[in-house]
């Protein structure tokens, strides 16, 4: 069992930055990867970024070069640094962890104004 606590969302103007945090607790020894999906208004949930236990990363094409995912294994946490934000980045961002099964955080709202 893994529990996720997600934070860092907010309201920013286009071109601004936010940093999301996701802290895992429980059976953290089993974590293989962490990352984020997002769901914008009127859109389906889409993959954003992931980071595996060896530090390898993957990004959606829409965020490459703007978002950076990182991980602090000692703190069982992942971070998503979001720069050069665009209005189309507006969404609920959902942290996930692969730890035997798939676990989800509660989501945090990111709103980017023009």
C-alpha positions as YAML, in Angstrom:
chain: A
units: angstrom
residues:
- id: 1
  name: UNK
  ca: [0.00, 0.00, 0.00]
- id: 2
  name: UNK
  ca: [1.24, 3.45, -0.95]
- id: 3
  name: UNK
  ca: [-0.25, 6.82, -0.12]
- id: 4
  name: UNK
  ca: [0.56, 9.98, -2.06]
- id: 5
  name: UNK
  ca: [0.40, 13.58, -0.90]
- id: 6
  name: UNK
  ca: [0.45, 16.08, -3.74]
- id: 7
  name: UNK
  ca: [0.93, 19.84, -3.56]
- id: 8
  name: UNK
  ca: [2.22, 22.88, -5.42]
- id: 9
  name: UNK
  ca: [-0.58, 23.80, -7.77]
- id: 10
  name: UNK
  ca: [-1.86, 27.31, -8.18]
- id: 11
  name: UNK
  ca: [-2.62, 30.18, -10.52]
- id: 12
  name: UNK
  ca: [0.11, 31.68, -12.68]
- id: 13
  name: UNK
  ca: [0.33, 33.84, -15.77]
- id: 14
  name: UNK
  ca: [1.49, 32.41, -19.07]
- id: 15
  name: UNK
  ca: [5.27, 32.21, -19.10]
- id: 16
  name: UNK
  ca: [5.45, 31.64, -15.37]
- id: 17
  name: UNK
  ca: [6.55, 28.64, -13.37]
- id: 18
  name: UNK
  ca: [5.25, 26.23, -10.76]
- id: 19
  name: UNK
  ca: [6.80, 23.29, -8.94]
- id: 20
  name: UNK
  ca: [4.64, 20.32, -8.02]
- id: 21
  name: UNK
  ca: [5.57, 17.91, -5.26]
- id: 22
  name: UNK
  ca: [4.43, 14.36, -4.63]
- id: 23
  name: UNK
  ca: [5.43, 12.58, -1.44]
- id: 24
  name: UNK
  ca: [4.89, 8.84, -1.05]
- id: 25
  name: UNK
  ca: [4.44, 6.90, 2.15]
- id: 26
  name: UNK
  ca: [3.69, 3.30, 3.03]
- id: 27
  name: UNK
  ca: [5.43, 0.54, 1.07]
- id: 28
  name: UNK
  ca: [7.89, 2.93, -0.52]
- id: 29
  name: UNK
  ca: [10.54, 0.23, -0.92]
- id: 30
  name: UNK
  ca: [8.53, -1.16, -3.81]
- id: 31
  name: UNK
  ca: [8.37, 2.06, -5.85]
- id: 32
  name: UNK
  ca: [9.50, 1.52, -9.44]
- id: 33
  name: UNK
  ca: [8.47, 4.82, -10.97]
- id: 34
  name: UNK
  ca: [6.62, 8.03, -10.22]
- id: 35
  name: UNK
  ca: [5.11, 10.66, -12.42]
- id: 36
  name: UNK
  ca: [2.16, 12.80, -13.41]
- id: 37
  name: UNK
  ca: [-0.85, 12.68, -15.61]
- id: 38
  name: UNK
  ca: [-3.11, 15.67, -16.15]
- id: 39
  name: UNK
  ca: [-6.69, 16.27, -17.15]
- id: 40
  name: UNK
  ca: [-7.63, 19.64, -18.57]
- id: 41
  name: UNK
  ca: [-11.16, 21.00, -18.95]
- id: 42
  name: UNK
  ca: [-13.01, 19.05, -21.60]
- id: 43
  name: UNK
  ca: [-10.04, 16.77, -22.21]
- id: 44
  name: UNK
  ca: [-9.13, 13.20, -21.43]
- id: 45
  name: UNK
  ca: [-6.42, 12.38, -18.95]
- id: 46
  name: UNK
  ca: [-2.99, 12.47, -20.58]
- id: 47
  name: UNK
  ca: [0.50, 11.43, -19.62]
- id: 48
  name: UNK
  ca: [2.86, 14.25, -18.63]
- id: 49
  name: UNK
  ca: [6.12, 12.86, -17.25]
- id: 50
  name: UNK
  ca: [7.63, 9.94, -15.37]
- id: 51
  name: UNK
  ca: [10.84, 9.01, -13.61]
- id: 52
  name: UNK
  ca: [11.96, 5.48, -12.86]
- id: 53
  name: UNK
  ca: [13.96, 4.10, -9.95]
- id: 54
  name: UNK
  ca: [17.19, 4.40, -11.95]
- id: 55
  name: UNK
  ca: [16.49, 8.05, -12.75]
- id: 56
  name: UNK
  ca: [15.47, 7.65, -16.36]
- id: 57
  name: UNK
  ca: [12.76, 10.06, -17.46]
- id: 58
  name: UNK
  ca: [10.02, 10.30, -20.04]
- id: 59
  name: UNK
  ca: [8.01, 13.32, -21.14]
- id: 60
  name: UNK
  ca: [5.01, 14.00, -23.25]
- id: 61
  name: UNK
  ca: [5.94, 15.84, -26.43]
- id: 62
  name: UNK
  ca: [3.79, 18.77, -25.35]
- id: 63
  name: UNK
  ca: [5.97, 19.48, -22.29]
- id: 64
  name: UNK
  ca: [9.45, 18.52, -23.48]
- id: 65
  name: UNK
  ca: [11.93, 21.30, -22.90]
- id: 66
  name: UNK
  ca: [9.60, 23.09, -20.46]
- id: 67
  name: UNK
  ca: [8.95, 20.58, -17.67]
- id: 68
  name: UNK
  ca: [11.53, 18.68, -15.64]
- id: 69
  name: UNK
  ca: [10.75, 15.73, -13.40]
- id: 70
  name: UNK
  ca: [13.08, 14.77, -10.58]
- id: 71
  name: UNK
  ca: [13.11, 12.38, -7.67]
- id: 72
  name: UNK
  ca: [14.47, 12.31, -4.14]
- id: 73
  name: UNK
  ca: [14.53, 8.67, -3.11]
- id: 74
  name: UNK
  ca: [15.57, 9.51, 0.45]
- id: 75
  name: UNK
  ca: [12.39, 11.55, 0.82]
- id: 76
  name: UNK
  ca: [10.26, 9.21, -1.32]
- id: 77
  name: UNK
  ca: [9.24, 12.24, -3.33]
- id: 78
  name: UNK
  ca: [8.99, 13.35, -6.92]
- id: 79
  name: UNK
  ca: [8.93, 16.89, -8.25]
- id: 80
  name: UNK
  ca: [7.70, 18.44, -11.45]
- id: 81
  name: UNK
  ca: [9.26, 21.77, -12.31]
- id: 82
  name: UNK
  ca: [7.04, 23.50, -14.84]
- id: 83
  name: UNK
  ca: [8.50, 26.45, -16.70]
- id: 84
  name: UNK
  ca: [7.26, 28.58, -19.58]
- id: 85
  name: UNK
  ca: [3.71, 27.63, -18.73]
- id: 86
  name: UNK
  ca: [1.04, 27.95, -21.38]
- id: 87
  name: UNK
  ca: [-2.70, 28.29, -21.04]
- id: 88
  name: UNK
  ca: [-3.05, 24.80, -22.48]
- id: 89
  name: UNK
  ca: [-1.18, 23.46, -19.44]
- id: 90
  name: UNK
  ca: [-4.22, 24.29, -17.33]
- id: 91
  name: UNK
  ca: [-5.37, 21.02, -15.77]
- id: 92
  name: UNK
  ca: [-5.68, 18.95, -12.66]
- id: 93
  name: UNK
  ca: [-2.31, 17.29, -12.25]
- id: 94
  name: UNK
  ca: [-2.43, 13.79, -10.79]
- id: 95
  name: UNK
  ca: [0.66, 12.23, -9.30]
- id: 96
  name: UNK
  ca: [1.03, 8.48, -9.63]
- id: 97
  name: UNK
  ca: [3.39, 5.81, -8.36]
- id: 98
  name: UNK
  ca: [4.07, 2.32, -9.68]
- id: 99
  name: UNK
  ca: [4.69, 0.18, -6.61]
- id: 100
  name: UNK
  ca: [3.48, -3.31, -7.41]
- id: 101
  name: UNK
  ca: [0.20, -1.72, -8.37]
- id: 102
  name: UNK
  ca: [-0.73, 1.75, -9.58]
- id: 103
  name: UNK
  ca: [-1.54, 4.41, -6.99]
- id: 104
  name: UNK
  ca: [-2.80, 7.96, -7.47]
- id: 105
  name: UNK
  ca: [-2.59, 11.20, -5.56]
- id: 106
  name: UNK
  ca: [-5.57, 13.45, -4.98]
- id: 107
  name: UNK
  ca: [-4.66, 15.89, -7.75]
- id: 108
  name: UNK
  ca: [-3.69, 19.54, -7.67]
- id: 109
  name: UNK
  ca: [-5.11, 22.30, -9.85]
- id: 110
  name: UNK
  ca: [-2.79, 24.24, -12.14]
- id: 111
  name: UNK
  ca: [-4.34, 27.25, -13.83]
- id: 112
  name: UNK
  ca: [-2.41, 29.32, -16.36]
- id: 113
  name: UNK
  ca: [-3.92, 32.65, -17.35]
- id: 114
  name: UNK
  ca: [-3.22, 34.52, -20.57]
...
